[in-house]
Coordinates of C-alpha atoms (C1' of nucleotides) in Angstrom, one line a residue:
Chain A
X1 CA -23.8 20.8 21.8
X2 CA -21.6 23.5 23.2
X3 CA -20.0 25.6 20.5
X4 CA -16.3 26.1 20.9
X5 CA -14.2 29.2 20.5
X6 CA -12.0 29.7 17.5
X7 CA -8.9 28.1 19.0
X8 CA -11.0 25.2 20.2
X9 CA -12.2 24.7 16.7
X10 CA -8.7 24.5 15.3
X11 CA -7.7 22.2 18.1
X12 CA -10.6 19.8 17.1
X13 CA -9.3 19.9 13.6
X14 CA -5.8 19.0 14.7
X15 CA -7.1 16.3 17.0
X16 CA -8.9 14.8 14.0
X17 CA -5.8 14.8 11.9
X18 CA -3.8 13.2 14.8
X19 CA -6.5 10.6 15.3
X20 CA -6.6 9.9 11.6
X21 CA -2.9 9.4 11.5
X22 CA -3.0 7.0 14.4
X23 CA -5.9 4.9 13.1
X24 CA -4.6 4.9 9.5
X25 CA -1.3 3.5 10.8
X26 CA -3.0 0.9 12.8
X27 CA -5.8 -0.3 10.4
X28 CA -4.7 1.0 7.0
X29 CA -6.3 3.8 5.2
X30 CA -9.1 1.8 3.4
X31 CA -10.1 -0.2 6.4
X32 CA -10.3 2.8 8.7
X33 CA -13.8 4.1 9.1
X34 CA -14.6 7.7 9.9
X35 CA -16.4 6.5 13.0
X36 CA -13.1 5.0 14.3
X37 CA -11.3 8.3 13.7
X38 CA -14.0 10.3 15.3
X39 CA -14.0 8.0 18.3
X40 CA -10.3 8.2 18.7
X41 CA -10.5 12.0 18.6
X42 CA -13.4 12.0 21.1
X43 CA -15.9 13.5 18.8
X44 CA -18.6 12.2 16.4
X45 CA -18.5 11.9 12.6
X46 CA -20.3 15.2 12.4
X47 CA -17.1 16.9 13.4
X48 CA -15.2 15.2 10.6
X49 CA -17.8 16.2 8.0
X50 CA -17.7 19.7 9.2
X51 CA -13.9 20.1 8.8
X52 CA -13.3 17.8 5.9
X53 CA -15.2 16.8 2.8
X54 CA -14.6 13.1 3.2
X55 CA -11.8 10.5 4.0
X56 CA -9.5 11.4 1.1
X57 CA -9.8 15.1 2.0
X58 CA -8.8 14.3 5.6
X59 CA -6.0 12.1 4.4
X60 CA -4.4 14.8 2.2
X61 CA -4.8 17.3 5.0
X62 CA -2.8 14.9 7.2
X63 CA -0.1 14.8 4.5
X64 CA 0.1 18.5 4.2
X65 CA 0.9 18.9 7.8
X66 CA 4.3 17.1 7.3
X67 CA 5.2 17.1 3.6
X68 CA 5.9 20.8 3.2
X69 CA 8.1 21.4 6.2
X70 CA 9.8 18.0 5.6
X71 CA 10.8 18.8 2.1
X72 CA 12.2 22.1 3.3
X73 CA 14.2 20.6 6.1
X74 CA 15.8 18.0 3.9
X75 CA 16.7 20.3 1.1
X76 CA 18.2 22.9 3.4
X77 CA 20.9 20.4 4.4
X78 CA 22.0 19.7 0.9
X79 CA 24.0 22.6 -0.3
X80 CA 24.9 24.5 2.9
X81 CA 26.7 22.0 5.2
X82 CA 30.1 22.2 3.6
X83 CA 30.5 24.3 0.5
X84 CA 33.9 22.9 -0.1
X85 CA 32.6 19.3 -0.2
X86 CA 29.1 18.8 -1.7
X87 CA 29.3 15.1 -1.0
X88 CA 29.1 15.9 2.7
X89 CA 26.0 17.9 2.0
X90 CA 24.3 14.9 0.4
X91 CA 25.4 12.7 3.2
X92 CA 24.1 15.1 5.8
X93 CA 20.8 15.3 4.0
X94 CA 20.4 11.6 4.0
X95 CA 21.2 11.4 7.7
X96 CA 18.7 14.1 8.3
X97 CA 16.0 12.0 6.6
X98 CA 16.8 9.1 9.0
X99 CA 16.9 11.4 12.0
X100 CA 13.4 12.6 11.1
X101 CA 12.0 9.1 10.9
X102 CA 13.6 8.2 14.2
X103 CA 12.9 11.2 16.3
X104 CA 9.8 12.8 14.8
X105 CA 6.9 10.5 15.5
X106 CA 4.5 12.4 13.3
X107 CA 6.8 12.2 10.4
X108 CA 7.6 8.6 10.9
X109 CA 4.0 7.5 11.2
X110 CA 3.1 9.6 8.1
X111 CA 5.9 7.9 6.2
X112 CA 4.6 4.5 7.4
X113 CA 1.1 5.2 6.2
X114 CA 2.3 6.4 2.8
X115 CA 4.7 3.5 2.3
X116 CA 2.9 0.6 3.9
X117 CA -0.7 1.4 4.8
X118 CA -2.1 3.0 1.7
X119 CA -3.3 1.7 -1.7
X120 CA -2.4 3.9 -4.7
X121 CA -5.7 3.7 -6.5
X122 CA -8.6 6.1 -7.4
X123 CA -8.4 9.3 -5.3
X124 CA -5.1 8.2 -3.8
X125 CA -3.5 7.5 -7.2
X126 CA -2.6 11.2 -7.4
X127 CA -0.4 10.7 -4.3
X128 CA 1.9 8.5 -6.4
X129 CA 2.6 11.3 -8.9
X130 CA 3.1 13.7 -6.0
X131 CA 5.7 11.5 -4.4
X132 CA 7.4 11.0 -7.8
X133 CA 7.5 14.7 -8.4
X134 CA 9.0 15.4 -5.0
X135 CA 11.6 12.7 -5.7
X136 CA 12.5 14.3 -9.0
X137 CA 13.1 17.6 -7.4
X138 CA 15.3 15.9 -4.8
X139 CA 17.1 14.1 -7.6
X140 CA 17.8 17.4 -9.4
X141 CA 19.3 18.8 -6.3
X142 CA 21.4 15.8 -5.9
X143 CA 22.6 16.0 -9.5
X144 CA 23.8 19.6 -9.0
X145 CA 25.6 18.6 -5.9
X146 CA 27.4 15.7 -7.7
X147 CA 28.3 18.0 -10.6
X148 CA 29.8 20.4 -8.1
X149 CA 31.7 17.6 -6.5
X150 CA 33.1 16.6 -9.9
X151 CA 34.2 20.1 -10.6
X152 CA 36.1 20.0 -7.3
X153 CA 37.7 16.8 -8.4
X154 CA 36.2 14.9 -5.5
X155 CA 34.2 12.4 -7.5
X156 CA 35.6 9.1 -8.6
X157 CA 36.5 8.9 -12.3
X158 CA 33.9 7.4 -14.7
X159 CA 30.9 8.4 -12.6
X160 CA 28.2 10.4 -14.3
X161 CA 26.6 12.9 -12.0
X162 CA 23.1 12.4 -13.3
X163 CA 23.3 8.7 -13.1
X164 CA 24.9 8.9 -9.7
X165 CA 22.1 11.2 -8.5
X166 CA 19.5 8.8 -9.6
X167 CA 21.3 5.9 -7.9
X168 CA 21.4 7.9 -4.7
X169 CA 17.7 8.6 -5.0
X170 CA 17.0 4.9 -5.6
X171 CA 19.2 4.2 -2.6
X172 CA 17.4 6.5 -0.2
X173 CA 14.0 5.3 -1.5
X174 CA 14.9 1.7 -0.8
X175 CA 16.4 2.6 2.5
X176 CA 13.3 4.4 3.7
X177 CA 11.1 1.5 2.7
X178 CA 13.3 -1.1 4.3
X179 CA 13.8 1.0 7.4
X180 CA 10.0 1.2 7.8
X181 CA 9.5 -2.5 7.1
X182 CA 12.2 -3.5 9.6
X183 CA 9.9 -2.9 12.6
X184 CA 12.0 -4.8 15.1
X185 CA 15.1 -3.1 13.9
X186 CA 17.2 -6.2 13.6
X187 CA 18.1 -5.9 9.9
X188 CA 18.3 -2.4 8.7
X189 CA 17.6 0.2 11.4
X190 CA 20.8 -0.4 13.3
X191 CA 23.0 -0.2 10.2
X192 CA 21.2 2.5 8.3
X193 CA 23.5 5.4 9.1
X194 CA 26.7 3.5 8.3
X195 CA 25.0 2.3 5.1
X196 CA 24.7 6.0 4.1
X197 CA 28.3 6.6 4.9
X198 CA 29.3 3.6 2.8
X199 CA 27.1 4.8 -0.1
X200 CA 28.8 8.2 -0.1
X201 CA 32.3 6.8 0.5
X202 CA 32.0 4.8 -2.7
X203 CA 31.6 8.0 -4.7
X204 CA 34.8 9.6 -3.5
X205 CA 37.9 9.5 -5.7
X206 CA 39.8 7.8 -2.9
X207 CA 38.3 6.1 0.0
X208 CA 38.9 8.3 3.0
X209 CA 38.0 6.1 5.9
Chain B
X1 CA -25.5 -25.5 -13.2
X2 CA -23.4 -27.8 -15.3
X3 CA -20.8 -29.5 -13.3
X4 CA -17.3 -29.3 -14.9
X5 CA -14.7 -32.0 -15.4
X6 CA -11.6 -32.0 -13.3
X7 CA -9.5 -29.9 -15.7
X8 CA -12.4 -27.4 -16.1
X9 CA -12.4 -27.0 -12.3
X10 CA -8.7 -26.2 -12.2
X11 CA -9.2 -23.8 -15.1
X12 CA -11.9 -22.0 -13.1
X13 CA -9.5 -21.7 -10.2
X14 CA -6.8 -20.2 -12.5
X15 CA -9.3 -17.8 -14.0
X16 CA -10.3 -16.7 -10.6
X17 CA -6.6 -16.0 -9.7
X18 CA -6.1 -14.2 -13.0
X19 CA -9.2 -12.1 -12.4
X20 CA -8.2 -11.3 -8.9
X21 CA -4.8 -10.1 -10.1
X22 CA -6.4 -7.9 -12.7
X23 CA -9.0 -6.3 -10.4
X24 CA -6.6 -6.0 -7.5
X25 CA -4.2 -4.1 -9.7
X26 CA -7.0 -1.8 -10.9
X27 CA -8.9 -1.1 -7.7
X28 CA -6.5 -2.1 -5.0
X29 CA -6.9 -5.1 -2.7
X30 CA -9.2 -3.6 0.0
X31 CA -11.6 -1.9 -2.4
X32 CA -11.9 -5.0 -4.6
X33 CA -15.0 -6.9 -3.9
X34 CA -15.4 -10.7 -4.5
X35 CA -18.3 -9.9 -6.8
X36 CA -16.0 -7.9 -9.0
X37 CA -13.5 -10.7 -9.2
X38 CA -16.2 -13.3 -9.9
X39 CA -17.7 -11.0 -12.6
X40 CA -14.3 -10.6 -14.2
X41 CA -13.8 -14.3 -14.2
X42 CA -17.3 -14.9 -15.6
X43 CA -18.6 -16.8 -12.6
X44 CA -20.4 -16.0 -9.4
X45 CA -19.1 -15.5 -5.9
X46 CA -20.1 -19.1 -5.2
X47 CA -17.2 -20.3 -7.3
X48 CA -14.8 -18.2 -5.2
X49 CA -16.1 -19.5 -1.9
X50 CA -15.8 -23.0 -3.3
X51 CA -12.1 -22.6 -4.2
X52 CA -11.0 -20.2 -1.5
X53 CA -11.8 -19.5 2.1
X54 CA -12.1 -15.7 1.6
X55 CA -10.3 -12.7 0.0
X56 CA -7.0 -13.1 1.9
X57 CA -6.9 -16.7 1.0
X58 CA -7.4 -15.9 -2.7
X59 CA -4.8 -13.2 -2.4
X60 CA -2.1 -15.5 -1.0
X61 CA -2.9 -18.1 -3.6
X62 CA -2.3 -15.4 -6.2
X63 CA 1.1 -14.7 -4.7
X64 CA 2.1 -18.4 -4.5
X65 CA 1.7 -18.6 -8.2
X66 CA 4.6 -16.3 -8.9
X67 CA 6.7 -16.0 -5.7
X68 CA 8.3 -19.4 -5.7
X69 CA 9.3 -19.7 -9.4
X70 CA 10.4 -16.1 -9.3
X71 CA 12.8 -16.5 -6.3
X72 CA 14.2 -19.5 -8.0
X73 CA 14.9 -17.8 -11.3
X74 CA 16.6 -14.8 -9.7
X75 CA 18.8 -16.9 -7.4
X76 CA 19.9 -19.2 -10.2
X77 CA 21.5 -16.3 -12.0
X78 CA 23.5 -15.2 -9.1
X79 CA 26.4 -17.7 -8.7
X80 CA 26.5 -19.5 -12.0
X81 CA 26.8 -16.9 -14.7
X82 CA 30.5 -16.3 -14.5
X83 CA 32.4 -18.1 -11.8
X84 CA 35.5 -16.1 -12.4
X85 CA 33.6 -12.8 -11.8
X86 CA 30.9 -12.9 -9.1
X87 CA 30.1 -9.3 -9.7
X88 CA 28.8 -10.2 -13.1
X89 CA 26.6 -12.7 -11.5
X90 CA 25.1 -10.1 -9.2
X91 CA 24.7 -7.8 -12.2
X92 CA 23.0 -10.5 -14.3
X93 CA 20.6 -11.3 -11.4
X94 CA 19.6 -7.7 -11.1
X95 CA 19.0 -7.4 -14.9
X96 CA 16.9 -10.6 -14.6
X97 CA 14.6 -9.0 -12.1
X98 CA 14.1 -6.1 -14.5
X99 CA 13.5 -8.4 -17.4
X100 CA 10.9 -10.3 -15.4
X101 CA 9.0 -7.1 -14.6
X102 CA 9.2 -5.9 -18.2
X103 CA 8.3 -9.1 -20.1
X104 CA 6.3 -11.2 -17.6
X105 CA 3.0 -9.5 -17.2
X106 CA 1.9 -11.8 -14.4
X107 CA 5.0 -11.1 -12.4
X108 CA 4.8 -7.4 -13.1
X109 CA 1.2 -7.1 -12.1
X110 CA 1.8 -9.1 -9.0
X111 CA 4.8 -6.9 -8.0
X112 CA 2.6 -3.9 -8.7
X113 CA -0.1 -5.1 -6.3
X114 CA 2.4 -6.0 -3.6
X115 CA 4.2 -2.7 -3.8
X116 CA 1.4 -0.2 -4.6
X117 CA -2.0 -1.7 -4.2
X118 CA -2.0 -3.4 -0.9
X119 CA -2.1 -2.3 2.8
X120 CA 0.1 -4.1 5.2
X121 CA -2.3 -4.6 8.0
X122 CA -4.2 -7.4 9.7
X123 CA -4.2 -10.5 7.6
X124 CA -1.8 -8.9 5.2
X125 CA 0.7 -7.8 7.7
X126 CA 2.3 -11.3 7.5
X127 CA 3.1 -10.5 3.9
X128 CA 5.6 -7.8 5.1
X129 CA 7.6 -10.3 7.1
X130 CA 7.6 -12.7 4.1
X131 CA 8.9 -10.0 1.8
X132 CA 11.6 -9.1 4.4
X133 CA 12.6 -12.8 4.8
X134 CA 12.9 -13.3 1.1
X135 CA 15.0 -10.1 1.0
X136 CA 17.3 -11.3 3.7
X137 CA 17.9 -14.6 1.8
X138 CA 18.8 -12.6 -1.3
X139 CA 21.1 -10.4 0.8
X140 CA 22.9 -13.4 2.2
X141 CA 23.5 -14.7 -1.4
X142 CA 24.7 -11.2 -2.4
X143 CA 27.1 -11.2 0.6
X144 CA 28.7 -14.5 -0.4
X145 CA 29.1 -13.2 -4.0
X146 CA 30.8 -10.0 -2.8
X147 CA 33.1 -12.0 -0.5
X148 CA 34.0 -14.2 -3.4
X149 CA 34.7 -11.1 -5.4
X150 CA 37.0 -9.7 -2.7
X151 CA 38.9 -12.9 -2.6
X152 CA 39.5 -12.6 -6.3
X153 CA 40.8 -9.1 -5.7
X154 CA 38.0 -7.6 -7.9
X155 CA 36.4 -5.5 -5.1
X156 CA 37.4 -2.0 -4.5
X157 CA 39.5 -1.4 -1.4
X158 CA 37.7 -0.4 1.8
X159 CA 34.4 -2.0 0.8
X160 CA 32.9 -4.4 3.4
X161 CA 31.0 -7.3 1.6
X162 CA 28.2 -7.4 4.1
X163 CA 27.6 -3.7 3.9
X164 CA 27.9 -3.8 0.2
X165 CA 25.4 -6.6 -0.1
X166 CA 22.9 -4.6 2.0
X167 CA 23.4 -1.5 -0.1
X168 CA 22.8 -3.6 -3.2
X169 CA 19.6 -4.9 -1.7
X170 CA 18.5 -1.5 -0.7
X171 CA 19.3 -0.4 -4.3
X172 CA 17.3 -3.1 -6.0
X173 CA 14.4 -2.6 -3.6
X174 CA 14.3 1.1 -4.4
X175 CA 14.7 0.4 -8.1
X176 CA 11.8 -1.9 -8.1
X177 CA 9.6 0.6 -6.3
X178 CA 10.5 3.5 -8.5
X179 CA 10.3 1.4 -11.7
X180 CA 6.8 0.4 -10.8
X181 CA 5.8 4.0 -9.8
X182 CA 7.2 5.4 -13.0
X183 CA 4.3 4.2 -15.1
X184 CA 4.9 6.4 -18.1
X185 CA 8.5 5.4 -18.1
X186 CA 10.0 8.9 -18.4
X187 CA 12.0 8.8 -15.3
X188 CA 13.4 5.5 -14.3
X189 CA 12.3 2.7 -16.7
X190 CA 14.4 3.8 -19.6
X191 CA 17.6 4.1 -17.5
X192 CA 17.1 1.2 -15.1
X193 CA 19.5 -1.2 -16.8
X194 CA 22.3 1.3 -17.1
X195 CA 21.7 2.2 -13.5
X196 CA 22.4 -1.4 -12.5
X197 CA 25.6 -1.3 -14.5
X198 CA 26.7 1.9 -12.8
X199 CA 25.8 0.4 -9.4
X200 CA 28.0 -2.6 -10.1
X201 CA 30.8 -0.7 -11.8
X202 CA 31.3 1.4 -8.7
X203 CA 32.2 -1.7 -6.8
X204 CA 35.1 -2.8 -9.0
X205 CA 38.6 -2.0 -8.0
X206 CA 39.1 -0.1 -11.3
X207 CA 36.3 1.2 -13.4
X208 CA 36.3 -0.9 -16.5
X209 CA 34.0 0.9 -18.8
Chain C
dT1 C1' -28.1 -47.9 -13.3
dT2 C1' -28.4 -45.5 -9.2
dA3 C1' -26.4 -42.9 -5.7
dT4 C1' -23.3 -39.6 -4.2
dA5 C1' -20.2 -36.1 -4.3
dT6 C1' -18.8 -32.2 -7.0
dA7 C1' -18.7 -27.4 -8.8
dC8 C1' -20.8 -24.1 -8.9
dA9 C1' -25.3 -20.4 -9.2
dA10 C1' -28.7 -18.0 -6.8
dA11 C1' -31.0 -16.3 -3.0
dC12 C1' -30.9 -14.8 1.8
dG13 C1' -29.9 -12.4 6.0
dT14 C1' -26.9 -9.2 8.4
dG15 C1' -23.9 -5.8 9.7
dA16 C1' -21.7 -1.8 8.8
dA17 C1' -20.0 2.4 6.5
dT18 C1' -21.3 6.4 4.0
dG19 C1' -23.4 10.8 3.1
dT20 C1' -27.2 13.7 4.5
dT21 C1' -30.3 15.9 7.3
dT22 C1' -31.9 17.7 11.4
dG23 C1' -31.3 19.3 16.0
dT24 C1' -29.0 22.4 19.3
dA25 C1' -26.2 25.0 22.5
dA26 C1' -23.2 28.6 22.6
dA27 C1' -20.2 32.4 20.4
dG28 C1' -20.0 36.8 18.2
dG29 C1' -21.8 40.6 16.0
dA30 C1' -25.2 44.5 15.6
Chain D
dT1 C1' -30.5 42.0 23.9
dC2 C1' -31.5 39.5 20.0
dC3 C1' -30.3 37.3 16.0
dT4 C1' -27.4 34.7 13.1
dT5 C1' -23.9 31.7 12.4
dT6 C1' -20.9 28.3 14.1
dA7 C1' -19.4 23.7 15.5
dC8 C1' -20.6 20.1 16.2
dA9 C1' -24.1 15.7 17.9
dA10 C1' -27.5 12.6 16.8
dA11 C1' -30.6 10.3 13.9
dC12 C1' -31.8 8.7 9.3
dA13 C1' -31.8 6.4 4.9
dT14 C1' -29.3 3.8 1.6
dT15 C1' -26.0 1.1 -0.3
dC16 C1' -23.3 -2.7 -0.3
dA17 C1' -20.0 -6.4 0.8
dC18 C1' -19.8 -10.4 3.3
dG19 C1' -20.7 -15.2 4.7
dT20 C1' -24.1 -18.7 4.6
dT21 C1' -27.5 -21.5 2.9
dT22 C1' -30.0 -23.7 -0.5
dG23 C1' -30.7 -25.4 -5.1
dT24 C1' -29.1 -28.0 -9.0
dA25 C1' -27.1 -30.2 -13.0
dT26 C1' -23.7 -33.4 -13.9
dA27 C1' -19.4 -36.2 -13.5
dT28 C1' -18.0 -40.2 -11.4
dA29 C1' -17.9 -44.1 -8.5
dA30 C1' -20.2 -48.3 -7.1

DNA sequence: TTATATACAAACGTGAATGTTTGTAAAGGA
DNA sequence: TCCTTTACAAACATTCACGTTTGTATATAA
């Protein structure tokens, strides 16, 4: 077979990842065969075994493509938006997550696979701890923002920043799951943004709107 | 082979369901083979094919065993606990869910499978809509409780009962997922109950504790 | 008591996915 | 120009899970 140039090679790799994402989302990770992925990418299994060790390896390569830039984009919204009001930063960060899932098809599909089309066992069990760890980092950032809000006397009395941060994390976790499950968009998707606003509004000392 | 009496037959069926639950939780639904389940139950695959059509059929039978009584137990806590304070009813219902997951191993394992060890595709895609539907019912009940709370002037100003109900549903969904993911219990499990209390407290007109 | 249906066990056949090996045409270096 | 390596395709061998069929001992009904 015709050997490709270096950029062609990388393109094949990217096509394989894209094909894997598509088939994973359609058939689920376990039920997806490497032949299906190869077929979707217009190559044979030989190409997969050249670029990746096996299915889990391809799976994690697919994750890498989105996880790192995503974490960065979400965190950068947190502190910077409005230094005088950290709650707005949290709010913006949450809206950004939703925006990503709506507009970025790659991110959305990847989320979908991680949440609904993957079983957390054996080689994939490590994914669980990775997700948890990322969540903890996010929670820490949230906590700092809430502490800052309290110092600025914005936070409602009797609210503990750490607990509040965890509750926000639980909230966004649940929201993501429900948003993804609500495929026809009749239950959650239409109201998700205003839900975030309500979630944040409840934390203010006085309700502003 | 020795034919069993009627009660023995039902016992075999229950053993198969218990074995399926155990192996599903360990290996994930897709990777679990019927031979593994039969082996765990101390029978052969012949017994499985006698009692169930195939793996999905066994899977849904396993769900039936817990879903119906569970829904009932959770809902019964909602309105009745304290008619003078519906928010306490919501709170009690949420605590009851946690209690179930902690103390009822069958319920916990089943939750674990549904949340972490199952891919929502093909025959199992219908499970997603079932979960969603159950959630919507729960949300409706929550909404009525919040409306009642508002009529009794317990609810904080500016809170919309429908939105508040959805946020509570999102909260409990996220909490269940994180509780299950937090296997070593260092992050969420120890604080889950107080998180619920904080979630409810934030909805009161004045913070009581 | 005999016949039949029950509740499985055991064996069979089949397809299909995996990992590996072999083949091969072209790219890139010397 | 020639050789080596690359980037796959294609073929192979093996395992394995599934569904089906057949066998069989025994409860139960007649």
